[in-house]
Tab-separated table of C-alpha atoms in Angstrom:
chain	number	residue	atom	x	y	z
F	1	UNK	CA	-158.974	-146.472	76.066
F	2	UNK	CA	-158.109	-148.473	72.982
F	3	UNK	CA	-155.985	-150.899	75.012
F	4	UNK	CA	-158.809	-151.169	77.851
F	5	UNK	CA	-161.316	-151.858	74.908
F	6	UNK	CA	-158.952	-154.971	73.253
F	7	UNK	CA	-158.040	-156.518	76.811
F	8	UNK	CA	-161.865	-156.578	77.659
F	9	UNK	CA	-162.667	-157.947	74.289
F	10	UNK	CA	-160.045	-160.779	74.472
F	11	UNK	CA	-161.121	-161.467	78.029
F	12	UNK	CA	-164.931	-162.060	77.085
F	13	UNK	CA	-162.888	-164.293	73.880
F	14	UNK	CA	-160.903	-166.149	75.990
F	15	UNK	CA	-163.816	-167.244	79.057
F	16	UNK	CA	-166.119	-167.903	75.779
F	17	UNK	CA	-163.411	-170.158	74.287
F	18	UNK	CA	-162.873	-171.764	77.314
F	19	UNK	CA	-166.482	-172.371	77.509
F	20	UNK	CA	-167.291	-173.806	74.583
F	21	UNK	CA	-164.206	-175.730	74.467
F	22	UNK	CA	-164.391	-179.380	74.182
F	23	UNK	CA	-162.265	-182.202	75.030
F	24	UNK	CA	-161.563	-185.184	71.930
F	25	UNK	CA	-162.330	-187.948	74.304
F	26	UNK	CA	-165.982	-186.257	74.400
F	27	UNK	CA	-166.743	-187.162	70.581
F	28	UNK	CA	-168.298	-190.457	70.457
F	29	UNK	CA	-166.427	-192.141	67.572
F	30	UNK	CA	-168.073	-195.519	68.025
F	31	UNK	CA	-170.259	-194.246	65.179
F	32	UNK	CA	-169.319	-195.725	61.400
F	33	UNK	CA	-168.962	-193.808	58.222
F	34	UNK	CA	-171.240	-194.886	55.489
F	35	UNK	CA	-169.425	-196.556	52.683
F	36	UNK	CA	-172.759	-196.738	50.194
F	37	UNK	CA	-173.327	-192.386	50.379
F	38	UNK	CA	-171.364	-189.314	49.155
F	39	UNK	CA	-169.120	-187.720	51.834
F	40	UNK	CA	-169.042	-184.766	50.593
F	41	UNK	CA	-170.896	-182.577	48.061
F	42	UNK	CA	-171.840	-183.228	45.060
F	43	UNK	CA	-170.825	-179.801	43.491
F	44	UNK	CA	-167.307	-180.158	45.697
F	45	UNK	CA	-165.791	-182.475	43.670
F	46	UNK	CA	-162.897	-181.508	41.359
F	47	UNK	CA	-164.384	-182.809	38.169
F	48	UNK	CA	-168.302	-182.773	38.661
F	49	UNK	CA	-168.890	-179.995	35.992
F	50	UNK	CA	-166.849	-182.381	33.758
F	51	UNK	CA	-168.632	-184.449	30.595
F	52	UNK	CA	-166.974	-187.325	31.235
F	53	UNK	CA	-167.804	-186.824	35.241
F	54	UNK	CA	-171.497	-188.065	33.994
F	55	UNK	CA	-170.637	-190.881	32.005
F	56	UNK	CA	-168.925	-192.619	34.956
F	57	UNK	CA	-171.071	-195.152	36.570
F	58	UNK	CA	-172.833	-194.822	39.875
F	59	UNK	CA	-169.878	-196.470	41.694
F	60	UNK	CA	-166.897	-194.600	40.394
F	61	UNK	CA	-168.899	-191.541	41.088
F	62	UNK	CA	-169.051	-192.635	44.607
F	63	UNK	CA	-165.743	-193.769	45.221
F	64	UNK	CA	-164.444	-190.382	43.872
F	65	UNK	CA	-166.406	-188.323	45.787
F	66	UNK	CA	-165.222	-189.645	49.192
F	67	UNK	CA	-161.447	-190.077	47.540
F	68	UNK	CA	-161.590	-186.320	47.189
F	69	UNK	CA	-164.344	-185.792	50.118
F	70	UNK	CA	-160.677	-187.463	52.008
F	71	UNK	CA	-158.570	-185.077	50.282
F	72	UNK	CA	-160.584	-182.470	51.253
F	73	UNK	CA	-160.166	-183.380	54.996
F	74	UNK	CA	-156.647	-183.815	54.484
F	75	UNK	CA	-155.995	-180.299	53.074
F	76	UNK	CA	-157.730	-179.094	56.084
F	77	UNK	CA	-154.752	-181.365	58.558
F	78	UNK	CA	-152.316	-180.074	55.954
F	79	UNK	CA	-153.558	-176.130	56.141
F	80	UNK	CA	-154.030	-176.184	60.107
F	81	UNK	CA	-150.702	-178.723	60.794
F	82	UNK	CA	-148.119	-177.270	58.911
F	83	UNK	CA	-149.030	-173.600	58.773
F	84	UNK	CA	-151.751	-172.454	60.526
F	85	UNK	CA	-150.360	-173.893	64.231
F	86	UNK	CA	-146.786	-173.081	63.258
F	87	UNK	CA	-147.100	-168.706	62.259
F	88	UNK	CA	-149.580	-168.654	65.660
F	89	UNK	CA	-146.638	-170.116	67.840
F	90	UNK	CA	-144.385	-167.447	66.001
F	91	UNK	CA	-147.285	-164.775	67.201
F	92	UNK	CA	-147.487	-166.240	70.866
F	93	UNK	CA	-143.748	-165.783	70.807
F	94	UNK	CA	-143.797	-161.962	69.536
F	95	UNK	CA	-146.204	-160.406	72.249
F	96	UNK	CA	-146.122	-160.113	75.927
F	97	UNK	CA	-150.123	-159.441	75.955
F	98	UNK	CA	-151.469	-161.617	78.709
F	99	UNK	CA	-155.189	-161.445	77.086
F	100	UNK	CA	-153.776	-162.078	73.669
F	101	UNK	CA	-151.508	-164.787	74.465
F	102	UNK	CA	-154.211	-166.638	75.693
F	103	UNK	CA	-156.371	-166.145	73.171
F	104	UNK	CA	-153.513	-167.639	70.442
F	105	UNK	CA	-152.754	-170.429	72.836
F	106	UNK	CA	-156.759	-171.332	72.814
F	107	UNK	CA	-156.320	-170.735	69.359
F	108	UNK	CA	-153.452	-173.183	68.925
F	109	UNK	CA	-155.207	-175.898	71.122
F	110	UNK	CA	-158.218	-175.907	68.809
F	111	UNK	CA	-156.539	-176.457	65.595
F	112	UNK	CA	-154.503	-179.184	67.211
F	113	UNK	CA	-157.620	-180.748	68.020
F	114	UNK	CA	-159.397	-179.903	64.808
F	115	UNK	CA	-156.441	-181.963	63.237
F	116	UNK	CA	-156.858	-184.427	65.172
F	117	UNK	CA	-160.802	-184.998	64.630
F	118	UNK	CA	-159.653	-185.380	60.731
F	119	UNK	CA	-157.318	-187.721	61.181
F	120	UNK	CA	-159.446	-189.964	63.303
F	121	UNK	CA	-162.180	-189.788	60.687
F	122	UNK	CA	-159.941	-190.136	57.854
F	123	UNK	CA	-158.815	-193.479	59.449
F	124	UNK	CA	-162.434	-194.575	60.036
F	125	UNK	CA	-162.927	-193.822	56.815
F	126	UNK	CA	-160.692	-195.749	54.942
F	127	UNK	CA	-158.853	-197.918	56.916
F	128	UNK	CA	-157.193	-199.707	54.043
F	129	UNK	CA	-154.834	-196.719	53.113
F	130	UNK	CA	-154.526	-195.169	56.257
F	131	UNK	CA	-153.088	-196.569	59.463
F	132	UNK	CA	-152.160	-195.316	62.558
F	133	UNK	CA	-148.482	-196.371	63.218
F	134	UNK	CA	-147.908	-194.901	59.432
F	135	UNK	CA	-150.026	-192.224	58.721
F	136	UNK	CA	-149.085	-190.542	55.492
F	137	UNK	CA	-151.012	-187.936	53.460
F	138	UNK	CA	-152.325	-190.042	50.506
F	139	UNK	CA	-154.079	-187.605	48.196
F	140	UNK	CA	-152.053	-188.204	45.788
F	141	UNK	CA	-151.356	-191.664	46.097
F	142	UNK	CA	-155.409	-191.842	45.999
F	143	UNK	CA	-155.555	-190.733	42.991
F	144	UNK	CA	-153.257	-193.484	40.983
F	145	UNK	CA	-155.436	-195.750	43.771
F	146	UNK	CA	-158.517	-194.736	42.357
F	147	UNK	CA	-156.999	-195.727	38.610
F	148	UNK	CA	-156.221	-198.967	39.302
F	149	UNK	CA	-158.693	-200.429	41.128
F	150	UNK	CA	-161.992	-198.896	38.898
F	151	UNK	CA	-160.045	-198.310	35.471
């Protein structure tokens, strides 16, 4: 019975991810991103709850929220790249489950495509240290970025 109850439940998973399943091509990136407003909240950032965070000016306080608001998106490339995809092809490889394969190969798909949809915005969102033919996490190169252009 227990086996009837997880193949019906990863049946009704799979047809649901299959139905709400999107293609890339269907997001309309022809939109920009807004240079002149945060990306990300306010609260997010590393050093908001710093002193020093409110005696930066206006523009340094913008420029370092979507520096990390990038960072952010990059940890989430990072996370789902390099070890979220990876241990779920190690699980699609350790069970003969029809149901369950599935649902980690849906699984898998979605993350690659989640990664994707970062690294597209990431390169509309600042084209000047991110390119296509070369793209490189930059965090940390941000950082000594951020230092030398505002202080």
């Amino acid at each position: 019975a227990n086996q009837s109850f997880s193949s019906q439940s990863l049946k009704t998973l799979n047809k649901l991810s299959e139905t709400n399943s999107y293609s890339i091509d269907e997001i309309d990136w022809s939109h920009t991103v807004d240079p002149t407003k945060f990306w990300a909240p306010e609260n997010l950032i590393s050093v908001s709850h710093l002193p020093s965070y409110k005696n930066m000016s206006p523009e340094l306080k913008l420029l370092w929220n979507q520096l990390n608001a990038v960072g952010i998106a990059e940890n989430f490339m990072f996370f789902e790249e390099y070890s979220l995809v990876p241990s779920m092809k190690v699980a699609l490889e350790k069970t003969n489950h029809l149901e369950l394969r599935q649902a980690i190969q849906n699984f898998i798909n979605e993350e690659i495509k989640h990664a994707l949809c970062f690294k597209k915005l990431i390169l509309k969102s600042m084209p000047h240290l991110y390119n296509e033919s070369n793209f490189k996490f930059q965090f940390i190169n941000i950082l000594d970025f951020a230092y030398k252009v505002h202080l």
